[in-house]
């Protein structure tokens, strides 16, 4: 018996950025080109590895699950890394955003700090590990690696605003880490295991005080994830941090916000699914109500702010609230549409945070104040007759890119945001498991999604009018090719998601079906045996 070599691909997303970050740490700032090439090459390899895992889980591995036993120790005692359709998709998204962030940072932002590339690689290690691990304690380890790297990156190119935002960000996440440890300790004291598959197998057997203690521990653990997932009222830190962070770091923060929602989805469907007995659907109602309240909070924030960075933060809050409400609603078909929304919203917001800095270059320092004054006092400015001067290419790109981001974030046709919301509405209007139609909570969720999209388009178009129309534009902005390409690439991916919506939905439907079958993971993880060593193998005479 030997281990199939393809199973080693499961640990590559953790080992590769760890080794790359460690090797880059001793290099000085004078070796900037070498550091960029190594970091960018690592991200390219991560993307290739993630695409290979997508292929393996979707068509090669039995059950669509690949298990890697670290140090060759059997679960639940050893560390198990699990790749399935959902985690492989998350790895592809992570590598794609990492490539865009690194490409954008190359001309300017990565040169400001000595250890930008090392911290970036450690951040990728933490994010990838959180997607792959099947053990709560190692999930805590990967979360801390991810957060420790993000602390340094949020401070990258520090100024007063970043320093203030980072102090708040660090304090909030340290408190969340404490809650994480308390929740993990309570779960271990109750069940005697932290392996997710083993936990899913033992949870239905608990009753009385033990079941209550497990639910309390999971609830405390969920608070830590919901801080990162930006559920109201735990989302107050996010807009300030988004607005203060440098653009390439903000791209990764967009993804990190979604990690919390991913972990909630993974744990809740695994431990509290339909097969969990008395504990089935525990906390679903809280997730639904909390998600809906988060949508309201994010929409109100978008309408109230006139700062693009904070607007992006509130858009991310709306996105997280929608995902949490989808999980809490508890319909498998809705989860599939929610996963598509996960992809579409993350890519659109990431493109928007990169675009913000480029858009700011077209305005004079007093342009924003002038636009606000004209709007407040209803000043009518009759435009002069056009002179026949063509629109500069840079202005055309910025305006079209802004329009594409706005349409996707708001969920208007024809891009992927509209497809995602249409898919969610279609799922909500389908008969439920009991054969009944959509209930009051379903109508309420639909109404909030529609209203949040209306608020988003009003807020974004108001910002667009002030920027591209009412503001005094001195001349075409100076855009570097390395800054334009990541934005164009992300928008191109959004277009591809729209055109190829049918195969993407089919893949996500298979991923959603997998995570709704806890026994699949229980059998795969607990049934994987260590590879026997040479001394333990019997030699035939």
PDB file of C-alpha atoms in Angstrom, residues 195-452:
ATOM      1  CA  UNK A 195     -11.422  16.704  14.262  1.00  0.00           C
ATOM      2  CA  UNK A 196     -14.446  17.992  12.334  1.00  0.00           C
ATOM      3  CA  UNK A 197     -15.422  14.606  10.901  1.00  0.00           C
ATOM      4  CA  UNK A 198     -15.098  12.923  14.299  1.00  0.00           C
ATOM      5  CA  UNK A 199     -17.047  15.797  15.861  1.00  0.00           C
ATOM      6  CA  UNK A 200     -19.824  15.349  13.300  1.00  0.00           C
ATOM      7  CA  UNK A 201     -19.969  11.623  14.162  1.00  0.00           C
ATOM      8  CA  UNK A 202     -20.126  12.208  17.935  1.00  0.00           C
ATOM      9  CA  UNK A 203     -22.450  15.222  18.080  1.00  0.00           C
ATOM     10  CA  UNK A 204     -25.711  13.269  17.428  1.00  0.00           C
ATOM     11  CA  UNK A 205     -24.855  10.919  20.313  1.00  0.00           C
ATOM     12  CA  UNK A 206     -24.717  13.674  22.934  1.00  0.00           C
ATOM     13  CA  UNK A 207     -27.714  14.476  25.101  1.00  0.00           C
ATOM     14  CA  UNK A 208     -28.620  16.520  28.155  1.00  0.00           C
ATOM     15  CA  UNK A 209     -25.933  18.786  29.669  1.00  0.00           C
ATOM     16  CA  UNK A 210     -23.259  17.545  27.280  1.00  0.00           C
ATOM     17  CA  UNK A 211     -25.303  18.572  24.246  1.00  0.00           C
ATOM     18  CA  UNK A 212     -25.935  21.967  25.833  1.00  0.00           C
ATOM     19  CA  UNK A 213     -22.239  22.481  26.532  1.00  0.00           C
ATOM     20  CA  UNK A 214     -21.376  21.548  22.937  1.00  0.00           C
ATOM     21  CA  UNK A 215     -23.841  24.076  21.580  1.00  0.00           C
ATOM     22  CA  UNK A 216     -22.493  26.731  23.924  1.00  0.00           C
ATOM     23  CA  UNK A 217     -18.937  26.005  22.825  1.00  0.00           C
ATOM     24  CA  UNK A 218     -19.876  26.143  19.149  1.00  0.00           C
ATOM     25  CA  UNK A 219     -21.756  29.412  19.741  1.00  0.00           C
ATOM     26  CA  UNK A 220     -18.675  30.969  21.371  1.00  0.00           C
ATOM     27  CA  UNK A 221     -16.552  29.644  18.512  1.00  0.00           C
ATOM     28  CA  UNK A 222     -18.996  31.134  16.018  1.00  0.00           C
ATOM     29  CA  UNK A 223     -18.565  34.596  17.540  1.00  0.00           C
ATOM     30  CA  UNK A 224     -14.897  34.496  16.569  1.00  0.00           C
ATOM     31  CA  UNK A 225     -15.805  33.597  12.990  1.00  0.00           C
ATOM     32  CA  UNK A 226     -18.579  36.180  12.836  1.00  0.00           C
ATOM     33  CA  UNK A 227     -16.162  38.925  13.886  1.00  0.00           C
ATOM     34  CA  UNK A 228     -14.077  38.051  10.840  1.00  0.00           C
ATOM     35  CA  UNK A 229     -17.227  37.503   8.767  1.00  0.00           C
ATOM     36  CA  UNK A 230     -18.442  41.003   9.729  1.00  0.00           C
ATOM     37  CA  UNK A 231     -21.893  40.153  11.078  1.00  0.00           C
ATOM     38  CA  UNK A 232     -23.719  43.062  12.684  1.00  0.00           C
ATOM     39  CA  UNK A 233     -23.001  44.344  15.339  1.00  0.00           C
ATOM     40  CA  UNK A 234     -19.459  42.917  15.060  1.00  0.00           C
ATOM     41  CA  UNK A 235     -18.690  44.652  11.740  1.00  0.00           C
ATOM     42  CA  UNK A 236     -17.847  48.154  12.990  1.00  0.00           C
ATOM     43  CA  UNK A 237     -14.110  47.638  12.459  1.00  0.00           C
ATOM     44  CA  UNK A 238     -14.313  46.719   8.774  1.00  0.00           C
ATOM     45  CA  UNK A 239     -15.042  49.987   6.874  1.00  0.00           C
ATOM     46  CA  UNK A 240     -12.265  51.867   8.668  1.00  0.00           C
ATOM     47  CA  UNK A 241      -9.740  49.117   7.978  1.00  0.00           C
ATOM     48  CA  UNK A 242     -10.702  48.822   4.310  1.00  0.00           C
ATOM     49  CA  UNK A 243     -10.448  52.572   3.787  1.00  0.00           C
ATOM     50  CA  UNK A 244      -7.038  52.787   5.488  1.00  0.00           C
ATOM     51  CA  UNK A 245      -5.324  49.742   3.967  1.00  0.00           C
ATOM     52  CA  UNK A 246      -3.257  49.970   0.791  1.00  0.00           C
ATOM     53  CA  UNK A 247      -5.110  48.660  -2.318  1.00  0.00           C
ATOM     54  CA  UNK A 248      -3.291  45.299  -2.689  1.00  0.00           C
ATOM     55  CA  UNK A 249      -3.765  44.585   1.020  1.00  0.00           C
ATOM     56  CA  UNK A 250      -7.433  45.581   0.817  1.00  0.00           C
ATOM     57  CA  UNK A 251      -7.903  42.954  -1.907  1.00  0.00           C
ATOM     58  CA  UNK A 252      -6.787  40.226   0.494  1.00  0.00           C
ATOM     59  CA  UNK A 253      -8.915  41.699   3.283  1.00  0.00           C
ATOM     60  CA  UNK A 254     -11.948  41.237   1.027  1.00  0.00           C
ATOM     61  CA  UNK A 255     -11.120  37.536   0.843  1.00  0.00           C
ATOM     62  CA  UNK A 256     -10.316  37.263   4.559  1.00  0.00           C
ATOM     63  CA  UNK A 257     -13.778  38.599   5.396  1.00  0.00           C
ATOM     64  CA  UNK A 258     -15.234  35.699   3.402  1.00  0.00           C
ATOM     65  CA  UNK A 259     -13.094  33.127   5.257  1.00  0.00           C
ATOM     66  CA  UNK A 260     -15.323  33.567   8.309  1.00  0.00           C
ATOM     67  CA  UNK A 261     -18.447  32.834   6.243  1.00  0.00           C
ATOM     68  CA  UNK A 262     -16.719  29.810   4.672  1.00  0.00           C
ATOM     69  CA  UNK A 263     -15.875  28.305   8.075  1.00  0.00           C
ATOM     70  CA  UNK A 264     -19.426  28.878   9.320  1.00  0.00           C
ATOM     71  CA  UNK A 265     -20.754  27.126   6.215  1.00  0.00           C
ATOM     72  CA  UNK A 266     -18.344  24.230   6.614  1.00  0.00           C
ATOM     73  CA  UNK A 267     -18.891  23.604  10.346  1.00  0.00           C
ATOM     74  CA  UNK A 268     -22.639  24.207  10.470  1.00  0.00           C
ATOM     75  CA  UNK A 269     -23.509  21.915   7.560  1.00  0.00           C
ATOM     76  CA  UNK A 270     -21.111  19.253   8.811  1.00  0.00           C
ATOM     77  CA  UNK A 271     -21.996  19.223  12.518  1.00  0.00           C
ATOM     78  CA  UNK A 272     -25.567  20.569  12.563  1.00  0.00           C
ATOM     79  CA  UNK A 273     -26.955  19.196   9.312  1.00  0.00           C
ATOM     80  CA  UNK A 274     -30.057  17.071   8.911  1.00  0.00           C
ATOM     81  CA  UNK A 275     -28.212  14.004  10.260  1.00  0.00           C
ATOM     82  CA  UNK A 276     -27.298  15.670  13.559  1.00  0.00           C
ATOM     83  CA  UNK A 277     -30.373  14.396  15.407  1.00  0.00           C
ATOM     84  CA  UNK A 278     -31.637  16.738  18.143  1.00  0.00           C
ATOM     85  CA  UNK A 279     -28.905  19.259  17.281  1.00  0.00           C
ATOM     86  CA  UNK A 280     -30.020  19.563  13.632  1.00  0.00           C
ATOM     87  CA  UNK A 281     -30.246  23.161  12.381  1.00  0.00           C
ATOM     88  CA  UNK A 282     -28.922  24.569  15.653  1.00  0.00           C
ATOM     89  CA  UNK A 283     -28.210  28.290  15.236  1.00  0.00           C
ATOM     90  CA  UNK A 284     -29.673  28.537  11.735  1.00  0.00           C
ATOM     91  CA  UNK A 285     -32.292  31.053  12.805  1.00  0.00           C
ATOM     92  CA  UNK A 286     -29.653  33.241  14.473  1.00  0.00           C
ATOM     93  CA  UNK A 287     -27.566  33.192  11.284  1.00  0.00           C
ATOM     94  CA  UNK A 288     -30.609  34.133   9.207  1.00  0.00           C
ATOM     95  CA  UNK A 289     -31.665  37.036  11.411  1.00  0.00           C
ATOM     96  CA  UNK A 290     -28.062  38.170  11.913  1.00  0.00           C
ATOM     97  CA  UNK A 291     -27.384  38.034   8.181  1.00  0.00           C
ATOM     98  CA  UNK A 292     -30.468  40.091   7.397  1.00  0.00           C
ATOM     99  CA  UNK A 293     -29.529  42.676  10.038  1.00  0.00           C
ATOM    100  CA  UNK A 294     -26.039  42.816   8.513  1.00  0.00           C
ATOM    101  CA  UNK A 295     -27.505  43.535   5.076  1.00  0.00           C
ATOM    102  CA  UNK A 296     -29.480  46.454   6.540  1.00  0.00           C
ATOM    103  CA  UNK A 297     -26.401  47.792   8.352  1.00  0.00           C
ATOM    104  CA  UNK A 298     -24.198  47.546   5.274  1.00  0.00           C
ATOM    105  CA  UNK A 299     -26.779  49.158   2.994  1.00  0.00           C
ATOM    106  CA  UNK A 300     -27.305  52.031   5.438  1.00  0.00           C
ATOM    107  CA  UNK A 301     -23.541  52.533   5.638  1.00  0.00           C
ATOM    108  CA  UNK A 302     -23.188  52.667   1.865  1.00  0.00           C
ATOM    109  CA  UNK A 303     -25.936  55.262   1.631  1.00  0.00           C
ATOM    110  CA  UNK A 304     -24.444  57.394   4.413  1.00  0.00           C
ATOM    111  CA  UNK A 305     -20.808  57.503   3.312  1.00  0.00           C
ATOM    112  CA  UNK A 306     -19.210  59.473   0.502  1.00  0.00           C
ATOM    113  CA  UNK A 307     -15.759  57.881   0.787  1.00  0.00           C
ATOM    114  CA  UNK A 308     -14.989  55.189  -1.765  1.00  0.00           C
ATOM    115  CA  UNK A 309     -12.882  53.088   0.619  1.00  0.00           C
ATOM    116  CA  UNK A 310     -15.607  52.971   3.255  1.00  0.00           C
ATOM    117  CA  UNK A 311     -18.163  52.311   0.520  1.00  0.00           C
ATOM    118  CA  UNK A 312     -16.194  49.209  -0.471  1.00  0.00           C
ATOM    119  CA  UNK A 313     -16.136  48.131   3.173  1.00  0.00           C
ATOM    120  CA  UNK A 314     -19.888  48.442   3.522  1.00  0.00           C
ATOM    121  CA  UNK A 315     -20.351  46.576   0.226  1.00  0.00           C
ATOM    122  CA  UNK A 316     -18.302  43.733   1.715  1.00  0.00           C
ATOM    123  CA  UNK A 317     -20.543  43.801   4.804  1.00  0.00           C
ATOM    124  CA  UNK A 318     -23.657  43.498   2.600  1.00  0.00           C
ATOM    125  CA  UNK A 319     -22.020  40.572   0.799  1.00  0.00           C
ATOM    126  CA  UNK A 320     -21.156  38.804   4.074  1.00  0.00           C
ATOM    127  CA  UNK A 321     -24.637  39.392   5.443  1.00  0.00           C
ATOM    128  CA  UNK A 322     -26.179  37.869   2.336  1.00  0.00           C
ATOM    129  CA  UNK A 323     -23.969  34.778   2.628  1.00  0.00           C
ATOM    130  CA  UNK A 324     -24.762  34.303   6.330  1.00  0.00           C
ATOM    131  CA  UNK A 325     -28.496  34.673   5.670  1.00  0.00           C
ATOM    132  CA  UNK A 326     -28.232  32.092   2.860  1.00  0.00           C
ATOM    133  CA  UNK A 327     -26.564  29.623   5.253  1.00  0.00           C
ATOM    134  CA  UNK A 328     -29.185  30.281   7.929  1.00  0.00           C
ATOM    135  CA  UNK A 329     -32.075  29.801   5.512  1.00  0.00           C
ATOM    136  CA  UNK A 330     -31.051  26.159   5.210  1.00  0.00           C
ATOM    137  CA  UNK A 331     -32.025  25.317   1.617  1.00  0.00           C
ATOM    138  CA  UNK A 332     -29.413  23.345  -0.398  1.00  0.00           C
ATOM    139  CA  UNK A 333     -30.442  24.978  -3.694  1.00  0.00           C
ATOM    140  CA  UNK A 334     -30.018  28.414  -2.135  1.00  0.00           C
ATOM    141  CA  UNK A 335     -26.537  27.460  -0.905  1.00  0.00           C
ATOM    142  CA  UNK A 336     -25.513  26.749  -4.509  1.00  0.00           C
ATOM    143  CA  UNK A 337     -26.645  30.213  -5.603  1.00  0.00           C
ATOM    144  CA  UNK A 338     -24.979  31.662  -2.504  1.00  0.00           C
ATOM    145  CA  UNK A 339     -21.649  30.109  -3.487  1.00  0.00           C
ATOM    146  CA  UNK A 340     -21.915  31.710  -6.919  1.00  0.00           C
ATOM    147  CA  UNK A 341     -22.675  35.020  -5.198  1.00  0.00           C
ATOM    148  CA  UNK A 342     -19.611  34.401  -3.005  1.00  0.00           C
ATOM    149  CA  UNK A 343     -17.418  34.303  -6.121  1.00  0.00           C
ATOM    150  CA  UNK A 344     -19.081  37.178  -7.972  1.00  0.00           C
ATOM    151  CA  UNK A 345     -19.174  39.619  -5.043  1.00  0.00           C
ATOM    152  CA  UNK A 346     -15.614  38.875  -3.893  1.00  0.00           C
ATOM    153  CA  UNK A 347     -14.176  39.463  -7.365  1.00  0.00           C
ATOM    154  CA  UNK A 348     -16.228  42.640  -7.924  1.00  0.00           C
ATOM    155  CA  UNK A 349     -15.313  44.220  -4.575  1.00  0.00           C
ATOM    156  CA  UNK A 350     -11.646  43.273  -5.062  1.00  0.00           C
ATOM    157  CA  UNK A 351     -11.634  45.006  -8.457  1.00  0.00           C
ATOM    158  CA  UNK A 352     -13.344  48.039  -6.906  1.00  0.00           C
ATOM    159  CA  UNK A 353     -10.775  48.501  -4.122  1.00  0.00           C
ATOM    160  CA  UNK A 354      -7.984  48.433  -6.713  1.00  0.00           C
ATOM    161  CA  UNK A 355      -9.863  50.895  -8.877  1.00  0.00           C
ATOM    162  CA  UNK A 356     -10.351  53.437  -6.084  1.00  0.00           C
ATOM    163  CA  UNK A 357      -6.748  54.626  -6.058  1.00  0.00           C
ATOM    164  CA  UNK A 358      -6.696  54.976  -9.844  1.00  0.00           C
ATOM    165  CA  UNK A 359      -9.952  56.944  -9.881  1.00  0.00           C
ATOM    166  CA  UNK A 360      -8.635  59.346  -7.238  1.00  0.00           C
ATOM    167  CA  UNK A 361      -5.876  60.419  -9.640  1.00  0.00           C
ATOM    168  CA  UNK A 362      -8.280  62.128 -12.032  1.00  0.00           C
ATOM    169  CA  UNK A 363      -9.455  64.745  -9.557  1.00  0.00           C
ATOM    170  CA  UNK A 364      -7.853  67.918  -8.273  1.00  0.00           C
ATOM    171  CA  UNK A 365      -7.488  68.179  -4.472  1.00  0.00           C
ATOM    172  CA  UNK A 366     -10.554  70.395  -4.153  1.00  0.00           C
ATOM    173  CA  UNK A 367     -12.702  68.533  -6.651  1.00  0.00           C
ATOM    174  CA  UNK A 368     -14.452  66.311  -4.129  1.00  0.00           C
ATOM    175  CA  UNK A 369     -15.428  69.269  -1.930  1.00  0.00           C
ATOM    176  CA  UNK A 370     -16.641  71.216  -4.968  1.00  0.00           C
ATOM    177  CA  UNK A 371     -18.821  68.321  -6.105  1.00  0.00           C
ATOM    178  CA  UNK A 372     -20.356  67.955  -2.639  1.00  0.00           C
ATOM    179  CA  UNK A 373     -21.055  71.704  -2.458  1.00  0.00           C
ATOM    180  CA  UNK A 374     -22.741  71.729  -5.865  1.00  0.00           C
ATOM    181  CA  UNK A 375     -24.934  68.823  -4.846  1.00  0.00           C
ATOM    182  CA  UNK A 376     -25.833  70.299  -1.457  1.00  0.00           C
ATOM    183  CA  UNK A 377     -26.876  73.690  -2.876  1.00  0.00           C
ATOM    184  CA  UNK A 378     -28.396  72.321  -6.097  1.00  0.00           C
ATOM    185  CA  UNK A 379     -26.045  74.328  -8.287  1.00  0.00           C
ATOM    186  CA  UNK A 380     -26.882  73.806 -11.933  1.00  0.00           C
ATOM    187  CA  UNK A 381     -23.915  73.809 -14.241  1.00  0.00           C
ATOM    188  CA  UNK A 382     -24.798  74.054 -17.910  1.00  0.00           C
ATOM    189  CA  UNK A 383     -22.136  72.138 -19.814  1.00  0.00           C
ATOM    190  CA  UNK A 384     -20.453  73.828 -22.724  1.00  0.00           C
ATOM    191  CA  UNK A 385     -20.856  72.503 -26.212  1.00  0.00           C
ATOM    192  CA  UNK A 386     -18.539  69.591 -26.951  1.00  0.00           C
ATOM    193  CA  UNK A 387     -15.385  70.528 -28.793  1.00  0.00           C
ATOM    194  CA  UNK A 388     -15.039  67.204 -30.542  1.00  0.00           C
ATOM    195  CA  UNK A 389     -12.120  66.107 -28.354  1.00  0.00           C
ATOM    196  CA  UNK A 390     -11.928  62.353 -27.928  1.00  0.00           C
ATOM    197  CA  UNK A 391     -12.097  60.675 -24.526  1.00  0.00           C
ATOM    198  CA  UNK A 392      -8.614  59.679 -23.369  1.00  0.00           C
ATOM    199  CA  UNK A 393      -8.058  55.933 -23.151  1.00  0.00           C
ATOM    200  CA  UNK A 394      -7.308  56.094 -19.431  1.00  0.00           C
ATOM    201  CA  UNK A 395     -10.559  57.916 -18.718  1.00  0.00           C
ATOM    202  CA  UNK A 396     -12.496  55.465 -20.861  1.00  0.00           C
ATOM    203  CA  UNK A 397     -10.984  52.510 -18.993  1.00  0.00           C
ATOM    204  CA  UNK A 398     -11.669  53.989 -15.545  1.00  0.00           C
ATOM    205  CA  UNK A 399     -15.258  54.904 -16.325  1.00  0.00           C
ATOM    206  CA  UNK A 400     -16.075  51.541 -17.924  1.00  0.00           C
ATOM    207  CA  UNK A 401     -14.362  49.630 -15.117  1.00  0.00           C
ATOM    208  CA  UNK A 402     -16.230  51.645 -12.506  1.00  0.00           C
ATOM    209  CA  UNK A 403     -19.537  50.981 -14.269  1.00  0.00           C
ATOM    210  CA  UNK A 404     -18.789  47.240 -14.417  1.00  0.00           C
ATOM    211  CA  UNK A 405     -17.902  47.106 -10.713  1.00  0.00           C
ATOM    212  CA  UNK A 406     -21.019  49.083  -9.810  1.00  0.00           C
ATOM    213  CA  UNK A 407     -23.335  46.835 -11.830  1.00  0.00           C
ATOM    214  CA  UNK A 408     -21.836  43.668 -10.348  1.00  0.00           C
ATOM    215  CA  UNK A 409     -21.874  44.882  -6.744  1.00  0.00           C
ATOM    216  CA  UNK A 410     -25.460  46.120  -7.096  1.00  0.00           C
ATOM    217  CA  UNK A 411     -26.557  42.932  -8.866  1.00  0.00           C
ATOM    218  CA  UNK A 412     -27.842  44.579 -12.031  1.00  0.00           C
ATOM    219  CA  UNK A 413     -27.715  43.066 -15.551  1.00  0.00           C
ATOM    220  CA  UNK A 414     -25.782  41.895 -17.419  1.00  0.00           C
ATOM    221  CA  UNK A 415     -22.833  40.784 -15.247  1.00  0.00           C
ATOM    222  CA  UNK A 416     -22.348  38.017 -12.684  1.00  0.00           C
ATOM    223  CA  UNK A 417     -23.891  39.930  -9.765  1.00  0.00           C
ATOM    224  CA  UNK A 418     -27.271  39.819 -11.507  1.00  0.00           C
ATOM    225  CA  UNK A 419     -26.891  36.104 -12.300  1.00  0.00           C
ATOM    226  CA  UNK A 420     -26.082  35.417  -8.634  1.00  0.00           C
ATOM    227  CA  UNK A 421     -29.111  37.291  -7.301  1.00  0.00           C
ATOM    228  CA  UNK A 422     -31.386  35.798  -9.950  1.00  0.00           C
ATOM    229  CA  UNK A 423     -30.163  32.356  -8.865  1.00  0.00           C
ATOM    230  CA  UNK A 424     -30.924  33.141  -5.217  1.00  0.00           C
ATOM    231  CA  UNK A 425     -34.431  34.377  -6.061  1.00  0.00           C
ATOM    232  CA  UNK A 426     -35.048  31.258  -8.135  1.00  0.00           C
ATOM    233  CA  UNK A 427     -33.970  29.064  -5.201  1.00  0.00           C
ATOM    234  CA  UNK A 428     -36.123  30.987  -2.720  1.00  0.00           C
ATOM    235  CA  UNK A 429     -39.208  30.623  -4.900  1.00  0.00           C
ATOM    236  CA  UNK A 430     -38.832  26.841  -5.201  1.00  0.00           C
ATOM    237  CA  UNK A 431     -40.925  24.562  -2.960  1.00  0.00           C
ATOM    238  CA  UNK A 432     -39.083  23.698   0.240  1.00  0.00           C
ATOM    239  CA  UNK A 433     -38.352  20.281   1.702  1.00  0.00           C
ATOM    240  CA  UNK A 434     -41.863  20.200   3.203  1.00  0.00           C
ATOM    241  CA  UNK A 435     -43.455  20.951  -0.166  1.00  0.00           C
ATOM    242  CA  UNK A 436     -44.606  24.409   0.907  1.00  0.00           C
ATOM    243  CA  UNK A 437     -43.884  27.654  -0.858  1.00  0.00           C
ATOM    244  CA  UNK A 438     -41.772  30.596   0.176  1.00  0.00           C
ATOM    245  CA  UNK A 439     -42.509  31.853   3.689  1.00  0.00           C
ATOM    246  CA  UNK A 440     -42.339  35.285   5.331  1.00  0.00           C
ATOM    247  CA  UNK A 441     -38.607  34.956   6.007  1.00  0.00           C
ATOM    248  CA  UNK A 442     -37.970  34.129   2.372  1.00  0.00           C
ATOM    249  CA  UNK A 443     -39.921  37.170   1.191  1.00  0.00           C
ATOM    250  CA  UNK A 444     -38.080  39.329   3.719  1.00  0.00           C
ATOM    251  CA  UNK A 445     -34.698  38.084   2.513  1.00  0.00           C
ATOM    252  CA  UNK A 446     -35.643  38.721  -1.122  1.00  0.00           C
ATOM    253  CA  UNK A 447     -36.818  42.244  -0.266  1.00  0.00           C
ATOM    254  CA  UNK A 448     -33.580  43.032   1.584  1.00  0.00           C
ATOM    255  CA  UNK A 449     -31.428  41.743  -1.270  1.00  0.00           C
ATOM    256  CA  UNK A 450     -33.363  43.883  -3.755  1.00  0.00           C
ATOM    257  CA  UNK A 451     -33.248  46.982  -1.539  1.00  0.00           C
ATOM    258  CA  UNK A 452     -29.531  46.546  -0.823  1.00  0.00           C
TER     259      UNK A 452
END
